[in-house]
Coordinates of C-alpha atoms in Angstrom, one line a residue:
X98 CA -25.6 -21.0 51.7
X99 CA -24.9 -22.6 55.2
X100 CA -22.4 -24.5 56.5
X101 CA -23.0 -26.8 59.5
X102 CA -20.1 -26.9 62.6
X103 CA -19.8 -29.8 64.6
X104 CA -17.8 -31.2 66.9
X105 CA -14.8 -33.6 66.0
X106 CA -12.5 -35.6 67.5
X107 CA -9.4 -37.4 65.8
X108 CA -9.1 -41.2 66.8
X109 CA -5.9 -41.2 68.1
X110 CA -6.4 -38.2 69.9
X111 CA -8.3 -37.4 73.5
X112 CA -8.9 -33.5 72.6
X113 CA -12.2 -32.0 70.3
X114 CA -11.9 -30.2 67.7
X115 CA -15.1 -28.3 65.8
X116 CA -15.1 -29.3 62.1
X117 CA -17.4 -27.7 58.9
X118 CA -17.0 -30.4 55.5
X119 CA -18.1 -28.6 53.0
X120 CA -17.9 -28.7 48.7
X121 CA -15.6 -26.2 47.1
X122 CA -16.5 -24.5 43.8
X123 CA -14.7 -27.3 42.1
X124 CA -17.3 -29.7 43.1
X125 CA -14.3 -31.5 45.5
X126 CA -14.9 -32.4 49.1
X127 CA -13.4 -30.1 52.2
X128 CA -13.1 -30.2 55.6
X129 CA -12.5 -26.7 57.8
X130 CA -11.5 -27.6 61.1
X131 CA -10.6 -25.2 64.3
X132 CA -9.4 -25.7 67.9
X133 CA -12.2 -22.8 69.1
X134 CA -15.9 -23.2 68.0
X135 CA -16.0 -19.9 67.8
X136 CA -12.9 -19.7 65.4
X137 CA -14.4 -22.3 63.2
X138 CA -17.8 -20.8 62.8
X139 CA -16.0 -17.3 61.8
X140 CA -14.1 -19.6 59.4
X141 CA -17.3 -21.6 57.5
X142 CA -19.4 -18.6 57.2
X143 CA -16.2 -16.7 55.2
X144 CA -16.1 -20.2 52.9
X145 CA -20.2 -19.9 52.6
X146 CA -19.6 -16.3 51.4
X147 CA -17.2 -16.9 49.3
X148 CA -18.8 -20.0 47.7
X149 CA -21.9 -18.0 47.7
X150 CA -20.4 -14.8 45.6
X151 CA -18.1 -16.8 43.6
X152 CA -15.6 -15.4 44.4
X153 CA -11.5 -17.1 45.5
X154 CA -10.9 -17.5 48.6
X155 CA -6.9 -16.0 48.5
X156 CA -5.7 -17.8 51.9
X157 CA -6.6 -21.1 50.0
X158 CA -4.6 -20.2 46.9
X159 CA -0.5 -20.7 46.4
X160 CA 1.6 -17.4 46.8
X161 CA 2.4 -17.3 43.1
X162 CA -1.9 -17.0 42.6
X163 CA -2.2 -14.6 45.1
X164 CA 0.1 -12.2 43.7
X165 CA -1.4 -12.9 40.3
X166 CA -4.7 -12.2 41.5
X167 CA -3.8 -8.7 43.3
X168 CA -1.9 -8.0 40.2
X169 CA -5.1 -8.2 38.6
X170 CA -7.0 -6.2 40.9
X171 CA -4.7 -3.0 40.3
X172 CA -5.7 -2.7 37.2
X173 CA -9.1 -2.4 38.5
X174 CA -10.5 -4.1 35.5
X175 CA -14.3 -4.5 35.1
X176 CA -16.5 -7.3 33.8
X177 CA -15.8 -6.6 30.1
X178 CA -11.8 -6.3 30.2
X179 CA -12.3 -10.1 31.9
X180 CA -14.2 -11.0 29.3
X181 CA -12.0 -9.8 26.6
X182 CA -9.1 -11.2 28.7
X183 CA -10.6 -15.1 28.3
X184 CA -11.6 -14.4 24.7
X185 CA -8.3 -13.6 23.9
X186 CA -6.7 -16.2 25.6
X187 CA -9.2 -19.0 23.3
X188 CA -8.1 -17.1 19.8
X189 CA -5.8 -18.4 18.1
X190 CA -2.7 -16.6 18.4
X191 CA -2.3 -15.0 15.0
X192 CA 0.8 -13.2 14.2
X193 CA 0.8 -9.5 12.8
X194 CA 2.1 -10.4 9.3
X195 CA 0.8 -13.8 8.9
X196 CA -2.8 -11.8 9.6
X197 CA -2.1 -9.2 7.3
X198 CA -0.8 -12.3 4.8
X199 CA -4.3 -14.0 4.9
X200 CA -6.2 -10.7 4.8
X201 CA -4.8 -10.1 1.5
X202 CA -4.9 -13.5 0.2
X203 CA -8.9 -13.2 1.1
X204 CA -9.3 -9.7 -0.3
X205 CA -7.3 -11.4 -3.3
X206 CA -9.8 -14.6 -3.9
X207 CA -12.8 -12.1 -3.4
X208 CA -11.9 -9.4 -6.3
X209 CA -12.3 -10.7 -9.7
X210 CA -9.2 -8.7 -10.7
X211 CA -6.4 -10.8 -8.5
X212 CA -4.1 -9.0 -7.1
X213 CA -4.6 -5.4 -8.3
X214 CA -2.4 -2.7 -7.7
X215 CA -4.5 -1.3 -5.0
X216 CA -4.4 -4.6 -2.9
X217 CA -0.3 -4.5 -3.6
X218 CA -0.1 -1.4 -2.1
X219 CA -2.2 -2.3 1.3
X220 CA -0.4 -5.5 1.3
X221 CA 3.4 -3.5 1.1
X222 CA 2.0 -0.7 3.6
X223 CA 0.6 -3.5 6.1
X224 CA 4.1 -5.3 6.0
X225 CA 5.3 -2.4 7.1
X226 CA 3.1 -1.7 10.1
X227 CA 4.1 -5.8 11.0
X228 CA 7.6 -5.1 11.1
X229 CA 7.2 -2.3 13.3
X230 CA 5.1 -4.0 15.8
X231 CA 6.6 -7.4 15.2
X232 CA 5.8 -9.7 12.9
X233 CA 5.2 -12.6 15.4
X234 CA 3.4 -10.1 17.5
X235 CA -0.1 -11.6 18.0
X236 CA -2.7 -9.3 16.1
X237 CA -5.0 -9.6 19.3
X238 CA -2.4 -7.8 21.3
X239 CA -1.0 -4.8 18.6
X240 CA -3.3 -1.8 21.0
X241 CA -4.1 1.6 19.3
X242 CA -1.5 3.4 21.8
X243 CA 1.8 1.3 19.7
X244 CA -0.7 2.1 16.1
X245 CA -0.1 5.5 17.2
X246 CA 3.8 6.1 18.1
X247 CA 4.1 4.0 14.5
X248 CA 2.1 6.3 12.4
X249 CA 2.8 9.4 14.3
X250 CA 7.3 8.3 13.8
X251 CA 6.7 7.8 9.9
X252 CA 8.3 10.8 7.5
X253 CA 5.3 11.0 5.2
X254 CA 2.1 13.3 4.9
X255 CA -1.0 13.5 6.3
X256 CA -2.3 11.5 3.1
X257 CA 0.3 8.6 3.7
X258 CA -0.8 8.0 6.7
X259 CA -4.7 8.1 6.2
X260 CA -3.5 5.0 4.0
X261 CA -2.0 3.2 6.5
X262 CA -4.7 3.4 9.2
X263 CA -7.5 2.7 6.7
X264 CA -5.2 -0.5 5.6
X265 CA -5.1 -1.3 9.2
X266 CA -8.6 -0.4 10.1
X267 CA -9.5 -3.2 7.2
X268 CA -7.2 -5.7 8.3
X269 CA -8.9 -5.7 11.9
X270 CA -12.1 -5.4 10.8
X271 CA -12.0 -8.8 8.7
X272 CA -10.0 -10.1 12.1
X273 CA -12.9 -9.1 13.7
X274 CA -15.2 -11.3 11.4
X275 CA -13.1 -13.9 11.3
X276 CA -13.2 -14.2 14.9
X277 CA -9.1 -14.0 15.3
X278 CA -9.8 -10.8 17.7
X279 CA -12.2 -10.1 20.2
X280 CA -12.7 -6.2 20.0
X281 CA -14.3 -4.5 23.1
X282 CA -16.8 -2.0 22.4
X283 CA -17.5 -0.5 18.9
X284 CA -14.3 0.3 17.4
X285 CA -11.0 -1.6 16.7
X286 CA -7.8 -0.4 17.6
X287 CA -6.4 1.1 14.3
X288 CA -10.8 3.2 14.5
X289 CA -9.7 4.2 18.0
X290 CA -6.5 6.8 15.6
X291 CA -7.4 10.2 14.7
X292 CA -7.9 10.4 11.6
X293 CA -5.1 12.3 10.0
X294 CA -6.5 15.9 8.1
X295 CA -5.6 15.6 4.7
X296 CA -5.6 19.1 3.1
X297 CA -4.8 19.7 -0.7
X298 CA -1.7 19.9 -0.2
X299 CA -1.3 16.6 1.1
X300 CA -3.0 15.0 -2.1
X301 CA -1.0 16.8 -4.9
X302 CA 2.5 16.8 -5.8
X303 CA 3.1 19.5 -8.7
X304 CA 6.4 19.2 -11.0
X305 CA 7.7 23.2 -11.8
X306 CA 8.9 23.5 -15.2
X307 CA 12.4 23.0 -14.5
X308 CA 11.4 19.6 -12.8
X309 CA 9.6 19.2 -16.1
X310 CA 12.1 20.3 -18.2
X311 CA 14.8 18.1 -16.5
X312 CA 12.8 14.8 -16.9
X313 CA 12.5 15.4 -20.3
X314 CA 16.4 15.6 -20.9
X315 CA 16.7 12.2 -18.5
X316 CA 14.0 10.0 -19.8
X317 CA 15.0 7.2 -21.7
X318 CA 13.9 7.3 -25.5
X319 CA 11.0 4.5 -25.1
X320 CA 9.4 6.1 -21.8
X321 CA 8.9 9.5 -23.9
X322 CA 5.6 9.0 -24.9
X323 CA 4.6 7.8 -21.4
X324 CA 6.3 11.2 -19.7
X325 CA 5.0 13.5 -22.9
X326 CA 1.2 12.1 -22.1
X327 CA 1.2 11.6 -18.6
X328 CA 2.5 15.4 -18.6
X329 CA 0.5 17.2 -21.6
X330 CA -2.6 15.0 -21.1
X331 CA -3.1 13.9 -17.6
X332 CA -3.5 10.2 -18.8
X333 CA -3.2 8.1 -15.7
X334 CA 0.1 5.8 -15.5
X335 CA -2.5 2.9 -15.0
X336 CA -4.5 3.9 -18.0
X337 CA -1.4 3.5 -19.6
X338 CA -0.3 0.3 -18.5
X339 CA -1.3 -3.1 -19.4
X340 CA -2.5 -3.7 -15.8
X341 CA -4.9 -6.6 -15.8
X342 CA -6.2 -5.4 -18.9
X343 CA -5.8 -4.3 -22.7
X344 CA -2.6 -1.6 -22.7
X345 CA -2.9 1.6 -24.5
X346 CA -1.8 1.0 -27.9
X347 CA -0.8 3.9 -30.5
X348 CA -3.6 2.9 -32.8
X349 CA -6.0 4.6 -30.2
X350 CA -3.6 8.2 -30.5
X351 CA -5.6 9.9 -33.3
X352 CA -3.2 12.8 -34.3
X353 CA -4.5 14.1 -37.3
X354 CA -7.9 14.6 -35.1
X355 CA -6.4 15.7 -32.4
X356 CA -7.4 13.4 -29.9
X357 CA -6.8 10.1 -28.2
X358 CA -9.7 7.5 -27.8
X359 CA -9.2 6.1 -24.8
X360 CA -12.2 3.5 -24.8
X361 CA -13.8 2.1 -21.4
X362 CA -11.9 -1.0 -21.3
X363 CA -9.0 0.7 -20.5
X364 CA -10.2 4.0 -19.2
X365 CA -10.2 3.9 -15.0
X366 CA -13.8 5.0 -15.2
X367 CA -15.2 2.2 -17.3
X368 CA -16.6 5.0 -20.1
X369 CA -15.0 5.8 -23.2
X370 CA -12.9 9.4 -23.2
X371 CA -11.8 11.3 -25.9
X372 CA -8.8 12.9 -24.7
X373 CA -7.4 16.2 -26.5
X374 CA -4.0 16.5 -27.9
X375 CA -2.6 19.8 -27.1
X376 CA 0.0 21.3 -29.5
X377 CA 2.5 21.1 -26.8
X378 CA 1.8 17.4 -26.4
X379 CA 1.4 16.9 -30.2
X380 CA 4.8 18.0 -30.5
X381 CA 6.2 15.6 -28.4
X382 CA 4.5 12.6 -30.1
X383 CA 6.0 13.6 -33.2
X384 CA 9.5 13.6 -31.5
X385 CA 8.6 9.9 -30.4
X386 CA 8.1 9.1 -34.4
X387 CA 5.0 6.9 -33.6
X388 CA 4.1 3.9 -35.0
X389 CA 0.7 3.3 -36.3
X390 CA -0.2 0.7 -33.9
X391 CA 1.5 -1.1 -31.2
X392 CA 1.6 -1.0 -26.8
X393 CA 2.8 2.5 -26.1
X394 CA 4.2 1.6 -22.4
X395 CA 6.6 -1.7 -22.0
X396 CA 5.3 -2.9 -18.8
X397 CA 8.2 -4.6 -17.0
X398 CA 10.7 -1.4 -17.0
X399 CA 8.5 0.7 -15.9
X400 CA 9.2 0.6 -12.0
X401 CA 12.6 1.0 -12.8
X402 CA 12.1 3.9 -14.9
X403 CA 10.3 6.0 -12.7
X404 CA 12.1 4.8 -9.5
X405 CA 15.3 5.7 -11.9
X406 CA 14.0 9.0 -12.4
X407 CA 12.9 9.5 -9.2
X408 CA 16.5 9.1 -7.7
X409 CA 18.1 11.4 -10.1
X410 CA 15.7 14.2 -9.0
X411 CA 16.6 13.8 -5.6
X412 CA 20.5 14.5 -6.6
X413 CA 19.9 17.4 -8.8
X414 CA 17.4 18.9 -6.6
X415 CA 19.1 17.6 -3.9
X416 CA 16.1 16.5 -1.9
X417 CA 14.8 12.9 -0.5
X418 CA 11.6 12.1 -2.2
X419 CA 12.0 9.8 -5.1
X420 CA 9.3 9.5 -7.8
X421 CA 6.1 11.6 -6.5
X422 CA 3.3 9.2 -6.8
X423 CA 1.1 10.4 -9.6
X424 CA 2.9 13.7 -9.9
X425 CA 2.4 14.0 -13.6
X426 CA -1.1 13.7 -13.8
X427 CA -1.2 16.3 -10.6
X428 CA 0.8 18.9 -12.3
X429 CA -1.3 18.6 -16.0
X430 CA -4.1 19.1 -13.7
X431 CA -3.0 21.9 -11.9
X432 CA -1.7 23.7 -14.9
X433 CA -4.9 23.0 -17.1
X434 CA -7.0 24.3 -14.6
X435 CA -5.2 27.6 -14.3
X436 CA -4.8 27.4 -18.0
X437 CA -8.1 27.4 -18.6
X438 CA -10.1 27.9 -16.1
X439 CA -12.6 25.6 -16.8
X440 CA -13.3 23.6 -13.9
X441 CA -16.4 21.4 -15.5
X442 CA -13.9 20.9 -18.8
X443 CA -11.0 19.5 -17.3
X444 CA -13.0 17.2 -15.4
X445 CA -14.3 15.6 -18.5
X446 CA -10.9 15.8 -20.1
X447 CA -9.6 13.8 -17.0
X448 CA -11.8 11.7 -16.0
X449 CA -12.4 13.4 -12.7
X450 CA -16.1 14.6 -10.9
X451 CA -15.7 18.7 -10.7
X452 CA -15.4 18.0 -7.1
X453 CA -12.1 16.4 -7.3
X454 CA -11.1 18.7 -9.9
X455 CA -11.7 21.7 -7.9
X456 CA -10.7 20.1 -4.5
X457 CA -7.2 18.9 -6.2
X458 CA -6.1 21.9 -8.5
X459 CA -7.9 25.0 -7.8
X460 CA -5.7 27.7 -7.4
X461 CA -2.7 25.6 -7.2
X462 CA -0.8 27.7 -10.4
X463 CA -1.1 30.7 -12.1
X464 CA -1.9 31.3 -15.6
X465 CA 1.7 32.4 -16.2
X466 CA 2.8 29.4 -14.8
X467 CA 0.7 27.6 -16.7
X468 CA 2.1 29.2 -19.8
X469 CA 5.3 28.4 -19.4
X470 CA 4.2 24.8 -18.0
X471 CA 2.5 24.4 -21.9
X472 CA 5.5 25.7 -23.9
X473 CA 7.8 23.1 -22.5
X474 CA 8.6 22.0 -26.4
X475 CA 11.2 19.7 -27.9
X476 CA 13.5 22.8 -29.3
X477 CA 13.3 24.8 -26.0
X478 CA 14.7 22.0 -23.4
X479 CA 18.6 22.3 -25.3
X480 CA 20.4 18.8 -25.0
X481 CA 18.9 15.7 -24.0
X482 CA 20.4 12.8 -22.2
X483 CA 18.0 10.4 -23.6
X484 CA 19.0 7.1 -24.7

């Protein structure tokens, strides 16, 4: 680009003056003008530069630019941060919670279930992750770095915290397809984490028999059957409850042939189970005095039953845990698998692949401790609390 110089003299004035007019990148007209020709040819070829590169000319911008501008530059930012930058700047500024509120709300509408238990849980354990960064917090902002210090200050396991990032690893991926974010490069901020090693540990929460023991004293009268089979037959609690479909009923608990038929509309696998009744468990059923047909599991008291349960654990065992998620199904697991070793048997009996079976409760208790585990009877536990 050139700029012609020329030589200029104001009307009221005797003196010349050299003078450049040129267009700006803003399509407005400009006129450079200099005492010296020399001085105002130096000048015009720096604006033809400029112009030419597209790039700002900083001696034409206000103070407050300028320092915006070499703000910018120390950050040495390349053509990509820029980018993301403007993209950012165009998206609507969403904030943390509201995101994670329309996330589930879509994930909602999409399964044919509703809100199942599983989309609950994301939704309770994305709330918190919005409170920590801030619920008005705009979603674009929220960078792996403050993801980390979150995860890395929660007092939970590895497995807790696997949750939490792939609950936030699914809430900016449909961000990302929603086009609320702008993500720069291949992975999202919450992809950028480690991901945390869960070991078997991590999954599996075993009661000991005097754990065992003490819930049955404490449980109230109507959760028995739910603690005898969660316990003695490694029935899941969802199996059990009347969650978005048909509740286990006692009509389906066939004593006298020792098993229970658990069929496929209720069973977490889809396929019919025939679960066996141990003698241990048998025993307790018979404590419950059954009726012959009826929901085995009142659904509305059951989160304060367990959460109940869980708090007077902590005072007698004087610990801080609460309920252990799933811990009765883990420890008839555990037990059944020492018990009988019989990896491929308990699997069936479960539900389970062999994989899970042997990744979960392998060599997690002996067969001693299994024996006592299974002899955990009504006329060996002494007086009851139960109610």
């Amino acid at each position: 680009m050139k700029i012609r110089v020329r030589p200029w003299q104001h009307p009221t004035a005797k003196k010349v003056y050299w003078r450049a007019t040129y267009i700006d990148s803003e399509g407005r007209t400009r006129d450079l003008t200099r005492a010296d020709r020399a001085e105002a040819i130096q000048a015009a070829s720096a604006v033809a530069r400029t112009i030419h590169n597209g790039m700002v000319d900083l001696t034409e911008l206000p103070p407050e630019k300028i320092r915006m501008v070499r703000a910018i530059l120390d950050l040495s930012p390349t053509w990509a941060d820029v980018e993301r930058w403007g993209a950012e700047r165009r998206m609507p500024k969403l904030g943390v919670r509201k995101a994670a509120e329309q996330f589930i709300a879509f994930k909602e509408k999409e399964s044919s279930k509703g809100l199942t238990k599983h989309l609950k849980s994301m939704r309770s354990d994305l709330f918190v992750m919005a409170e920590e960064m801030g619920d008005e917090t705009p979603l674009a902002r929220v960078r792996a770095t403050a993801l980390a210090e979150w995860l890395d200050e929660l007092d939970v396991g590895a497995k807790r915290r696997k949750d939490y990032r792939a609950a936030c690893v699914q809430l900016w991926t449909w961000a990302r397809r929603q086009e609320l974010i702008v993500v720069s490069g291949e992975y999202t901020e919450p992809e950028k984490l480690p991901m945390p090693e869960v070991t078997k540990k991590d999954y599996v929460r075993v009661l000991s028999k005097e754990e065992l023991v003490f819930l049955f004293k404490n449980v109230r009268q109507e959760f028995l059957p739910w603690l005898a089979l969660g316990a003695f037959s490694g029935l899941r609690s969802g199996e059990m409850r009347a969650w978005n479909k048909p509740a286990l009923d006692w009509s389906m608990v066939k004593l006298d042939r020792g098993h229970i038929d658990l069929p496929a509309s209720i069973s977490k696998t889809g396929r019919r189970r025939l679960v066996p009744i141990s003698p241990t468990l048998a025993a307790w059923l018979k404590e419950c005095k059954p009726p012959k047909e009826g929901p085995i599991l009142r659904e509305p008291a059951y989160e304060d039953e367990t959460g109940r349960l869980g708090r007077l654990l902590d005072e007698h065992f004087k610990r801080e845990e609460g309920w252990p998620m799933n811990c009765l199904r883990h420890s008839y697991g555990s037990h059944r698998v020492a018990q009988t070793q019989e990896i491929g048997k308990v699997a069936i009996e479960m539900g389970n692949s062999e994989k899970i079976i042997k990744d979960h409760y392998l060599e997690v208790r002996t067969e001693e401790e299994a024996e006592e585990y299974f002899n955990v009877l009504p006329g060996t536990i002494g007086e009851h609390n139960r109610k």
